[in-house]
PDB file of N, CA and C in Angstrom:
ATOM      1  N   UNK A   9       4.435  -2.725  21.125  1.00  0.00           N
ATOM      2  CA  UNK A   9       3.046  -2.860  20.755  1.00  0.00           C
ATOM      3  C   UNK A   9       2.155  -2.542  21.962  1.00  0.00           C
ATOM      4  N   UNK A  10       2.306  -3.005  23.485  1.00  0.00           N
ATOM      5  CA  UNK A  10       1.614  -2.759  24.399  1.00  0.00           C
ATOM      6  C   UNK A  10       1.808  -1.118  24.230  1.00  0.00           C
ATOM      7  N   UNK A  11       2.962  -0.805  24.235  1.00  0.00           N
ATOM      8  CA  UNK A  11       2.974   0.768  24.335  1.00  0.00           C
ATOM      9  C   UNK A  11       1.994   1.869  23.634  1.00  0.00           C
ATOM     10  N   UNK A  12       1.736   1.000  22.338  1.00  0.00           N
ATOM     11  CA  UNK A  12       1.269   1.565  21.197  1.00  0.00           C
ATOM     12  C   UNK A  12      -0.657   1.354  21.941  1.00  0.00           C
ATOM     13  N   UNK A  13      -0.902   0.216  22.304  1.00  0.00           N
ATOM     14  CA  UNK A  13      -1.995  -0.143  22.354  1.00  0.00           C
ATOM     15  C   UNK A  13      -2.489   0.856  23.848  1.00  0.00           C
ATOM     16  N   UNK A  14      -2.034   0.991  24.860  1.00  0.00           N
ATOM     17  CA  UNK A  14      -1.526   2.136  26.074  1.00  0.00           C
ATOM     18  C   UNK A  14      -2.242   3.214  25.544  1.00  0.00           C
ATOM     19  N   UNK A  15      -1.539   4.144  24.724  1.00  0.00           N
ATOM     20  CA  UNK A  15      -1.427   5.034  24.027  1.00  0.00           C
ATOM     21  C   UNK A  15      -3.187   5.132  23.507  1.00  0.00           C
ATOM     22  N   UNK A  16      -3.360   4.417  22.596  1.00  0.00           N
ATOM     23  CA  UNK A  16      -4.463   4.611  22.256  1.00  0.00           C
ATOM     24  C   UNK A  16      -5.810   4.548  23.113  1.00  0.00           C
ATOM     25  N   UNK A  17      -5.891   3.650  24.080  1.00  0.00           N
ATOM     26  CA  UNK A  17      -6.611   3.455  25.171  1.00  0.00           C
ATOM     27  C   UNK A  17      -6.569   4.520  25.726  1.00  0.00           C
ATOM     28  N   UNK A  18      -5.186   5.103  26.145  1.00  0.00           N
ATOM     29  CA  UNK A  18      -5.810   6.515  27.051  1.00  0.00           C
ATOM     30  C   UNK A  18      -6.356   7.726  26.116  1.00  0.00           C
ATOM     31  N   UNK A  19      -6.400   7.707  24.854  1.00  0.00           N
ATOM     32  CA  UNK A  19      -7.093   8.908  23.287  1.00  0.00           C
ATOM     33  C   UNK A  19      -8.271   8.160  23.633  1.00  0.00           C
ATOM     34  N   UNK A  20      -8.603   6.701  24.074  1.00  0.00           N
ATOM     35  CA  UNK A  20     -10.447   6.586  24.040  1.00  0.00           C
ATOM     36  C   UNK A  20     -10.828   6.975  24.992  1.00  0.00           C
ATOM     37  N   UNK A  21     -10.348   6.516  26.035  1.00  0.00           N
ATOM     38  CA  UNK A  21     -10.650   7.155  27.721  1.00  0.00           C
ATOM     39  C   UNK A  21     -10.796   8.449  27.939  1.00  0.00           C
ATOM     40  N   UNK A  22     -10.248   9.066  27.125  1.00  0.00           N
ATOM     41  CA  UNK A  22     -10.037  11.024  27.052  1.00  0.00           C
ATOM     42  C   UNK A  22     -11.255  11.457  26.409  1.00  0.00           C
ATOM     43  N   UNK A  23     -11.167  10.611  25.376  1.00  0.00           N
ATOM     44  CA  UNK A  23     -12.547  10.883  24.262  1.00  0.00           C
ATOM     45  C   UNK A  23     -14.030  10.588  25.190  1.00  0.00           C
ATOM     46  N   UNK A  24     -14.106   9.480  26.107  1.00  0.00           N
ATOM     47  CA  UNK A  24     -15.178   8.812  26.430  1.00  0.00           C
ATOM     48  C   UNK A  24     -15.274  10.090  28.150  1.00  0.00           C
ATOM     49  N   UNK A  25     -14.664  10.330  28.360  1.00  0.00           N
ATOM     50  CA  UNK A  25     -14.749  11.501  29.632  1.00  0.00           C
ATOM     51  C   UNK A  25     -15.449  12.950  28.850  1.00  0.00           C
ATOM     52  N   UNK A  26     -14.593  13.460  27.901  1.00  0.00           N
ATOM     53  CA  UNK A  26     -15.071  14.434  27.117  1.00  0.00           C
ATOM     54  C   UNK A  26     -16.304  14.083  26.775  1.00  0.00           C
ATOM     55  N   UNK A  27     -16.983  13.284  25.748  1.00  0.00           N
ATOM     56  CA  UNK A  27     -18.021  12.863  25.247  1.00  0.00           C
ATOM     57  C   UNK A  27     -19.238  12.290  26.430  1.00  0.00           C
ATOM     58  N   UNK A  28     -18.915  11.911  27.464  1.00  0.00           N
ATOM     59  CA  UNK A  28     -19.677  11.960  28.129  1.00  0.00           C
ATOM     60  C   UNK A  28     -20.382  13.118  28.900  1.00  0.00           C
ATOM     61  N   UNK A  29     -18.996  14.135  29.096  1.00  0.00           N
ATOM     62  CA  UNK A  29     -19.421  15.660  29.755  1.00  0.00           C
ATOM     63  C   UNK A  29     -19.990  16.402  28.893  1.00  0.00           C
ATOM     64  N   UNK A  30     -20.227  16.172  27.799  1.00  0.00           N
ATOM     65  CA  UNK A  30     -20.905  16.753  26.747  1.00  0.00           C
ATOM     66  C   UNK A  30     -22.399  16.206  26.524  1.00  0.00           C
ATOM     67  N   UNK A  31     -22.524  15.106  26.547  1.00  0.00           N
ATOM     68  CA  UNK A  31     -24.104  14.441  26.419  1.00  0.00           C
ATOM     69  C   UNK A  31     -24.910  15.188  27.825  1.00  0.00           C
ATOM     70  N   UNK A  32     -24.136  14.574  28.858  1.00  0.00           N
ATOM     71  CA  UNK A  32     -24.560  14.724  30.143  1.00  0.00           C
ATOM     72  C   UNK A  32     -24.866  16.540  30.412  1.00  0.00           C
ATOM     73  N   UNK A  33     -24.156  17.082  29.864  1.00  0.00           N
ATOM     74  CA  UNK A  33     -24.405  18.445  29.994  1.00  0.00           C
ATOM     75  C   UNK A  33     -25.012  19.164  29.537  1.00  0.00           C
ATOM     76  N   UNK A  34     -25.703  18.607  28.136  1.00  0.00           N
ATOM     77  CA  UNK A  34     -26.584  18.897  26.978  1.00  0.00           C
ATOM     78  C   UNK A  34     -25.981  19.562  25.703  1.00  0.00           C
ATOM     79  N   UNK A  35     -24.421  19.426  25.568  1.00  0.00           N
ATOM     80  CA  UNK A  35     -24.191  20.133  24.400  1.00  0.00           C
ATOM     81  C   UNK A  35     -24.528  19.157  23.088  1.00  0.00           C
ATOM     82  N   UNK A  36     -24.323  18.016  23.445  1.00  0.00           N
ATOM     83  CA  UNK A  36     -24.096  16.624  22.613  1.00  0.00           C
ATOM     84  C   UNK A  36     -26.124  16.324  23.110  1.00  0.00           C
ATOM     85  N   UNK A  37     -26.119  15.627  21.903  1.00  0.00           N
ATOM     86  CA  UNK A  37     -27.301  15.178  21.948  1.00  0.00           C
ATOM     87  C   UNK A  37     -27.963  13.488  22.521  1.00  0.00           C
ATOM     88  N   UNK A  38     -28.876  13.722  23.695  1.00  0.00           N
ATOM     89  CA  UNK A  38     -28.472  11.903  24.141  1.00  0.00           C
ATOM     90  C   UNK A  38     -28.974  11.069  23.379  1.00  0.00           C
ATOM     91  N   UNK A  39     -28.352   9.872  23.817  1.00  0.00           N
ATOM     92  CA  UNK A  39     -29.011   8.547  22.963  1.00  0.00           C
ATOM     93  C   UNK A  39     -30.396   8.175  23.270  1.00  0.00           C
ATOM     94  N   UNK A  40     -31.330   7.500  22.104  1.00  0.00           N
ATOM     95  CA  UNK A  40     -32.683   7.332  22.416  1.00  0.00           C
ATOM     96  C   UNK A  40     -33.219   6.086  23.878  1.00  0.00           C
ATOM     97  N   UNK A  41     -33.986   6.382  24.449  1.00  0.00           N
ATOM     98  CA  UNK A  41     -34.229   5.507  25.422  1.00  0.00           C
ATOM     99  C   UNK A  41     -33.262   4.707  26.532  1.00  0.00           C
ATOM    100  N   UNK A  42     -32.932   4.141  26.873  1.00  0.00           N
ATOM    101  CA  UNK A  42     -31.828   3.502  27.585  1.00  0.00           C
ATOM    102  C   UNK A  42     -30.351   3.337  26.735  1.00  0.00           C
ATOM    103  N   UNK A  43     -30.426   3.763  25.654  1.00  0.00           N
ATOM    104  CA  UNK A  43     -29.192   3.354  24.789  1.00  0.00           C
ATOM    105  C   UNK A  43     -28.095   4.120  25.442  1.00  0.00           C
ATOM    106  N   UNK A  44     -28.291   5.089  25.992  1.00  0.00           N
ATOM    107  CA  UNK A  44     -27.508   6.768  26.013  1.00  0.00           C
ATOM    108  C   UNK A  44     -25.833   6.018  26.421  1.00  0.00           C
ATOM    109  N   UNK A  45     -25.868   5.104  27.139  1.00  0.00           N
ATOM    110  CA  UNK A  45     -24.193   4.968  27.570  1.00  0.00           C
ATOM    111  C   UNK A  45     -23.524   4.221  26.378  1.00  0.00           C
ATOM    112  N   UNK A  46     -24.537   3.180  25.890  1.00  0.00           N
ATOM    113  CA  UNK A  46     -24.187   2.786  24.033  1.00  0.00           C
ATOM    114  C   UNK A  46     -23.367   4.030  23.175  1.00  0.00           C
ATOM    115  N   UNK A  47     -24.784   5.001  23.217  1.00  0.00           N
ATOM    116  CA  UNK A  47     -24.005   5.823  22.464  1.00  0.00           C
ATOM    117  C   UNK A  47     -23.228   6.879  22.289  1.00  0.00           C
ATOM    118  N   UNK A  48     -23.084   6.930  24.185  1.00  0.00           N
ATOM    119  CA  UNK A  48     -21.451   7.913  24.268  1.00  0.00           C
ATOM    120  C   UNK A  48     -20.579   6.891  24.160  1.00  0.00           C
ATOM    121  N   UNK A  49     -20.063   5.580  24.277  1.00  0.00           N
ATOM    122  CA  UNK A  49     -19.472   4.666  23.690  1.00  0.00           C
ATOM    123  C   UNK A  49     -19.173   4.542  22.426  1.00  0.00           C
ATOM    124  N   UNK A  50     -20.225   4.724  21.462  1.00  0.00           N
ATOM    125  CA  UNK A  50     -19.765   4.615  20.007  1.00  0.00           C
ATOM    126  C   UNK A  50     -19.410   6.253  19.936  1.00  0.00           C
ATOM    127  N   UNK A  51     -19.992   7.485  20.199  1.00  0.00           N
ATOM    128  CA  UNK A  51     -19.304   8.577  19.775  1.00  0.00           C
ATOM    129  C   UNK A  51     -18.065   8.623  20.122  1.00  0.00           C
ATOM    130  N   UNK A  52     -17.465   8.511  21.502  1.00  0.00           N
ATOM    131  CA  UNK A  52     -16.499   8.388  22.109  1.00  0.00           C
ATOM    132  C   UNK A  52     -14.764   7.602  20.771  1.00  0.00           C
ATOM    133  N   UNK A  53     -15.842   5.900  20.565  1.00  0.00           N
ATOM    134  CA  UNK A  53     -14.880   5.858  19.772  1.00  0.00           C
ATOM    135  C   UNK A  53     -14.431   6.128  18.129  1.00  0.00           C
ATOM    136  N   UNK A  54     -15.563   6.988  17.897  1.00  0.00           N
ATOM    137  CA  UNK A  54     -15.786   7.518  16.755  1.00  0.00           C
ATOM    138  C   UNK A  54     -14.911   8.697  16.297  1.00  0.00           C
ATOM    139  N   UNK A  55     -14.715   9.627  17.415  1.00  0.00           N
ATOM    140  CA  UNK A  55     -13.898  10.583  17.811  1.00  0.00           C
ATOM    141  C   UNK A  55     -12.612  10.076  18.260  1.00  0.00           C
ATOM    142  N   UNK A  56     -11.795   8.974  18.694  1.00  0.00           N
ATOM    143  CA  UNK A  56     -10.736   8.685  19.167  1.00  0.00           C
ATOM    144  C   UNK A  56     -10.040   7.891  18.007  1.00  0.00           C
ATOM    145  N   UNK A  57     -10.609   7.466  17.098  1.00  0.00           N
ATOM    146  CA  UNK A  57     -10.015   6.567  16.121  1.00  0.00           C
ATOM    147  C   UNK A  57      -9.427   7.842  15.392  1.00  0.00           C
ATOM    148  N   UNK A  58      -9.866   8.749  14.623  1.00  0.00           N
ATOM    149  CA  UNK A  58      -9.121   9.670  13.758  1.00  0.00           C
ATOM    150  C   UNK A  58      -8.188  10.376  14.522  1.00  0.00           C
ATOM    151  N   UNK A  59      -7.951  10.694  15.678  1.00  0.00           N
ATOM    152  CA  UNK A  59      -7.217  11.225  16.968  1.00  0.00           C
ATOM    153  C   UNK A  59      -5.863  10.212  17.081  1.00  0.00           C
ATOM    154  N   UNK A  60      -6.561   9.103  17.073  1.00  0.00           N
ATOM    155  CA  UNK A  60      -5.228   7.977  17.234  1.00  0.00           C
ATOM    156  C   UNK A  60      -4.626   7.633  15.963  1.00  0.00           C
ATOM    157  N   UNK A  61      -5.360   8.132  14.990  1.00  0.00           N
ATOM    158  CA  UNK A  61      -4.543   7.448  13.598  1.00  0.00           C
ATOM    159  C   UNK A  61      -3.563   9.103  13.105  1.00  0.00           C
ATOM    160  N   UNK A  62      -4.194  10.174  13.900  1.00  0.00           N
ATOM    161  CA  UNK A  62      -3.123  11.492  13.621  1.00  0.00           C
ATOM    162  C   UNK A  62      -1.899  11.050  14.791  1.00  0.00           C
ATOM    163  N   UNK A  63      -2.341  11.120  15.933  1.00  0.00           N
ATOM    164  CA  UNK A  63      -1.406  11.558  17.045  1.00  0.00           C
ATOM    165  C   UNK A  63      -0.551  10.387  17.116  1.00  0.00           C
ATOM    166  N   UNK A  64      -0.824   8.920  16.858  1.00  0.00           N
ATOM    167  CA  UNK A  64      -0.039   8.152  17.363  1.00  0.00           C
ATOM    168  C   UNK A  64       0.466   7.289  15.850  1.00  0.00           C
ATOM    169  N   UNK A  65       1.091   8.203  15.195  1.00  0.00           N
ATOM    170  CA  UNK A  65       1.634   8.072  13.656  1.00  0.00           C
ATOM    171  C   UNK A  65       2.892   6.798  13.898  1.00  0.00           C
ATOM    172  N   UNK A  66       3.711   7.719  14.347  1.00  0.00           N
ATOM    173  CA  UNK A  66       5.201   7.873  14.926  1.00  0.00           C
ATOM    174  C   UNK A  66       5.107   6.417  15.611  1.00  0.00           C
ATOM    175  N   UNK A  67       4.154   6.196  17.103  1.00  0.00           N
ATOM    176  CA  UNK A  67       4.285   5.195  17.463  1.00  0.00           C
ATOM    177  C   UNK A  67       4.026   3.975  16.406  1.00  0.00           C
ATOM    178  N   UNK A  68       2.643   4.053  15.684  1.00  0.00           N
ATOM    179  CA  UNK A  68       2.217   2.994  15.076  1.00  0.00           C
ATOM    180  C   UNK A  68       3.208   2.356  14.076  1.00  0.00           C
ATOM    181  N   UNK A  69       4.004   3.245  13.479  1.00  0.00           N
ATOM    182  CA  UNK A  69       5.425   2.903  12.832  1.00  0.00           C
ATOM    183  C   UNK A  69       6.590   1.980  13.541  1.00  0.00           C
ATOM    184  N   UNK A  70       6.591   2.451  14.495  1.00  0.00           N
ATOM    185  CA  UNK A  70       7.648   2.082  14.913  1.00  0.00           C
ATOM    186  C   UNK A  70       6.959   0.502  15.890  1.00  0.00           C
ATOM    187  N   UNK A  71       6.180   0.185  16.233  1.00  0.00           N
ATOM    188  CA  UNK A  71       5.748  -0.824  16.250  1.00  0.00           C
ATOM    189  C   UNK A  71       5.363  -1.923  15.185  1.00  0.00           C
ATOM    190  N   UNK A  72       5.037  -1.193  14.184  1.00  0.00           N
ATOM    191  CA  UNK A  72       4.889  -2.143  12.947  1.00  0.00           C
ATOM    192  C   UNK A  72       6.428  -2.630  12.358  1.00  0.00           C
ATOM    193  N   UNK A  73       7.487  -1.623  12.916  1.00  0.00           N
ATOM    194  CA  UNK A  73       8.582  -2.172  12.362  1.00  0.00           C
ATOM    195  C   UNK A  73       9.068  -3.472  13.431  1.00  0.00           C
ATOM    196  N   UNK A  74       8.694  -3.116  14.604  1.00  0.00           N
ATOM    197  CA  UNK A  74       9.258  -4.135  15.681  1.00  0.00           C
ATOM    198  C   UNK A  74       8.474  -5.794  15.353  1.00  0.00           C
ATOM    199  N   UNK A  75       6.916  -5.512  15.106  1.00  0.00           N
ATOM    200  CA  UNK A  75       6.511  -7.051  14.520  1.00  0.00           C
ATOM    201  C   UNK A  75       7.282  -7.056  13.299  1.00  0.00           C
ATOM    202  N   UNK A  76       7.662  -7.008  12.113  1.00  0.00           N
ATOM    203  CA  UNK A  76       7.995  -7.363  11.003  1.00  0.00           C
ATOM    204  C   UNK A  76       9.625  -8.104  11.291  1.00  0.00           C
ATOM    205  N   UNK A  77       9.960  -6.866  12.271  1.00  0.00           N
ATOM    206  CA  UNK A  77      11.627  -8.015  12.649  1.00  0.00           C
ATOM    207  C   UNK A  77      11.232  -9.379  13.178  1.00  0.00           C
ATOM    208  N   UNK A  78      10.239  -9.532  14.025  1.00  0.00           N
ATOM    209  CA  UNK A  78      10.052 -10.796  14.793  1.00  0.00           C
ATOM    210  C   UNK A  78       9.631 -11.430  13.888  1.00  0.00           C
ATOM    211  N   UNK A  79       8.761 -11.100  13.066  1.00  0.00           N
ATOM    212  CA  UNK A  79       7.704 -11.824  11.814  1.00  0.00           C
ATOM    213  C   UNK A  79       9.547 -12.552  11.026  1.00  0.00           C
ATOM    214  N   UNK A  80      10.309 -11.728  10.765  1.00  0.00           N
ATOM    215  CA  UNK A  80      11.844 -12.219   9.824  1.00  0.00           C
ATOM    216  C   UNK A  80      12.355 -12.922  10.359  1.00  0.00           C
ATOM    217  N   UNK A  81      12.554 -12.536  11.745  1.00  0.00           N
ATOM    218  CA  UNK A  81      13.206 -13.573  12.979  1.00  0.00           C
ATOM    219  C   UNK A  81      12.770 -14.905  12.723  1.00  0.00           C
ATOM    220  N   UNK A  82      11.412 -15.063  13.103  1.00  0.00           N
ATOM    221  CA  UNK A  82      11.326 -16.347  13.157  1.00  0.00           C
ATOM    222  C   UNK A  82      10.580 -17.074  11.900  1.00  0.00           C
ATOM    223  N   UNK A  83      10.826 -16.393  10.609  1.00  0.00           N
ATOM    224  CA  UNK A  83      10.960 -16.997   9.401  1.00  0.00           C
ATOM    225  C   UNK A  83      12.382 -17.557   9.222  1.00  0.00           C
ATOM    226  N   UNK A  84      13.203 -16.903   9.509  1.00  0.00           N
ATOM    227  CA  UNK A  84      14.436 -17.198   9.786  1.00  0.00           C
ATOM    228  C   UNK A  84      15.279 -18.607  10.489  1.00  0.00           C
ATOM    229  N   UNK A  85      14.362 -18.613  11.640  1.00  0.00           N
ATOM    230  CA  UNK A  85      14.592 -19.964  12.788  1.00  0.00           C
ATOM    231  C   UNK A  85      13.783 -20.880  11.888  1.00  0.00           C
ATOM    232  N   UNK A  86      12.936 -20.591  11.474  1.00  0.00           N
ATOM    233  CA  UNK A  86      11.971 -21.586  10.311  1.00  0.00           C
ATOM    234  C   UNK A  86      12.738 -22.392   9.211  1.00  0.00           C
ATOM    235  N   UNK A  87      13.350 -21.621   8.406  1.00  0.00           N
ATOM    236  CA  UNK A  87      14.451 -21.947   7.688  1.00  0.00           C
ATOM    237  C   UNK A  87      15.636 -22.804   8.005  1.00  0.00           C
ATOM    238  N   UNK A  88      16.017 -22.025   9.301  1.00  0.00           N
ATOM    239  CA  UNK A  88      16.926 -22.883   9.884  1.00  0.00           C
ATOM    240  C   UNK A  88      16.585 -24.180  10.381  1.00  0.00           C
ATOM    241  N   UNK A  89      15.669 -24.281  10.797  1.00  0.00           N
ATOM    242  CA  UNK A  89      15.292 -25.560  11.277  1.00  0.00           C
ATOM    243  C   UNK A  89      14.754 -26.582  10.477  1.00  0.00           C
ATOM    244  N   UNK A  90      14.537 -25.830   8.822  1.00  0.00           N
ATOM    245  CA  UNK A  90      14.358 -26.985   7.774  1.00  0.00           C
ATOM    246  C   UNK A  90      15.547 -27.531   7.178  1.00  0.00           C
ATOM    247  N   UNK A  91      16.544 -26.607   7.266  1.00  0.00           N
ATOM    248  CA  UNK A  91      17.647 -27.048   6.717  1.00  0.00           C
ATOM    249  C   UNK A  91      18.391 -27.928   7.940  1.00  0.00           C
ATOM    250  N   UNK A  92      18.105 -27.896   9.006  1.00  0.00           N
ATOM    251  CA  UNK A  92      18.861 -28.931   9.831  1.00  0.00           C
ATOM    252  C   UNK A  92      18.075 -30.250   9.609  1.00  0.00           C
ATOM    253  N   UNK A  93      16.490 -30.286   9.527  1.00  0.00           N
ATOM    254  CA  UNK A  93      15.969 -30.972   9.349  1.00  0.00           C
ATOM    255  C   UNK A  93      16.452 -32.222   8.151  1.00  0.00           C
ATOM    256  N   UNK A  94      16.544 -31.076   7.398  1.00  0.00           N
ATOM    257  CA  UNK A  94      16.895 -31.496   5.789  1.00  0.00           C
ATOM    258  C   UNK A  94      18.687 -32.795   5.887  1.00  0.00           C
ATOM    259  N   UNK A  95      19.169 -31.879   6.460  1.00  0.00           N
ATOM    260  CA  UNK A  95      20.785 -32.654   6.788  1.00  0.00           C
ATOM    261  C   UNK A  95      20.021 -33.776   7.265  1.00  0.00           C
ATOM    262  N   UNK A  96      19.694 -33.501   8.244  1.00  0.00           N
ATOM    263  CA  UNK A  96      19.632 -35.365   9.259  1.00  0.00           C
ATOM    264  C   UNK A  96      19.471 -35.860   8.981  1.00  0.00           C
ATOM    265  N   UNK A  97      17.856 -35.509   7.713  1.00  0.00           N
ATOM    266  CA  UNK A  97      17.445 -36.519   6.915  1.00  0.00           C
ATOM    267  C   UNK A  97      17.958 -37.017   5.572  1.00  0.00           C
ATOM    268  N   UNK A  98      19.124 -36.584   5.227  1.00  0.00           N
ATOM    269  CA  UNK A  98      19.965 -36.588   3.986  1.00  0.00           C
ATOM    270  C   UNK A  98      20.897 -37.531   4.679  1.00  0.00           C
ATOM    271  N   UNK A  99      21.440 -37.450   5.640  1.00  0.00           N
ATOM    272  CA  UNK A  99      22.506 -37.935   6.662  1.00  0.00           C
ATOM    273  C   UNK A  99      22.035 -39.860   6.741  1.00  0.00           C
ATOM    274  N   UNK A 100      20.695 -39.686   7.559  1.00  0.00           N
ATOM    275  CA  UNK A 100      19.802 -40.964   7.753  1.00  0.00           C
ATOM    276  C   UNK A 100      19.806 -41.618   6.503  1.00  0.00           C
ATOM    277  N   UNK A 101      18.958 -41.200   5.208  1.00  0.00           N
ATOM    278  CA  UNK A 101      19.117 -42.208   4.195  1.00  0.00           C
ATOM    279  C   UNK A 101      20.456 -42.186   3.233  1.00  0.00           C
ATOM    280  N   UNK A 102      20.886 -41.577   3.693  1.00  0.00           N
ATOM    281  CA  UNK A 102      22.598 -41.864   3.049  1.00  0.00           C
ATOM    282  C   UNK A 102      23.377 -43.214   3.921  1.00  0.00           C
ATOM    283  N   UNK A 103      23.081 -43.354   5.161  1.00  0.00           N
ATOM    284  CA  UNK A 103      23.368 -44.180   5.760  1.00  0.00           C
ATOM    285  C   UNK A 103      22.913 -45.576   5.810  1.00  0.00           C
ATOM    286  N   UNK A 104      21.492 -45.281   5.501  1.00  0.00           N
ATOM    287  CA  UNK A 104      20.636 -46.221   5.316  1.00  0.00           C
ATOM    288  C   UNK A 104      20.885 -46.756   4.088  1.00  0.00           C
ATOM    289  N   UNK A 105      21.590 -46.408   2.621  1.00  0.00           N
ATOM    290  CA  UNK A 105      21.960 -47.146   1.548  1.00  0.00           C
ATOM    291  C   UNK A 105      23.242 -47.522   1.276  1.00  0.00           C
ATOM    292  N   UNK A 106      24.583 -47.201   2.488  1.00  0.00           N
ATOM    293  CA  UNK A 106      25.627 -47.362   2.341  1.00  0.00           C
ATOM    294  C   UNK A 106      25.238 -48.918   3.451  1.00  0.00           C
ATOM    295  N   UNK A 107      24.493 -49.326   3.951  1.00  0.00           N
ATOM    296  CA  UNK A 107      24.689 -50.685   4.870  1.00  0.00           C
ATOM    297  C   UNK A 107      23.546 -51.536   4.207  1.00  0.00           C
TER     298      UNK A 107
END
């Protein structure tokens, strides 16, 4: 997931260098009054979101599969730990009506 999140950070950083050499240079049009670094910020990530949802397909997959094992994993230890729960406490009042 850090990898994945990496990844995308450097598609905004790329976007926000580009998009800035473009305002600043006059191809891109600037923002009104003091806003202008606002809104190479929002163009920047306006342009990097559809960039990151093409280019980083592959990663985003394969990270979504890595939470879902952990997400099973520890549904798993969850389970397990109700059913031990469950014994002791089956164990305790079984004991508790045999004395």
């Amino acid at each position: 997931m850090l990898r994945y999140t990496l990844m995308r950070l450097g598609i905004f950083v790329g976007c926000l260098v580009v998009v800035w050499g473009a305002v600043y240079s006059g191809i891109a049009p600037r923002g009104l009054g003091s806003s202008n670094g606002l809104w190479v910020v929002l163009l920047a990530l306006l342009i990097s979101a559809p960039i990151s949802f093409v280019v980083l397909r592959k990663e985003r997959d394969r990270a979504s599969v890595q939470v879902a094992q952990r997400v099973d994993r520890m549904k798993a230890n969850l389970d397990a730990n109700r059913s031990q729960e469950d014994g002791a406490d089956d164990t305790a009042r079984a004991q508790g009506q045999a004395s």
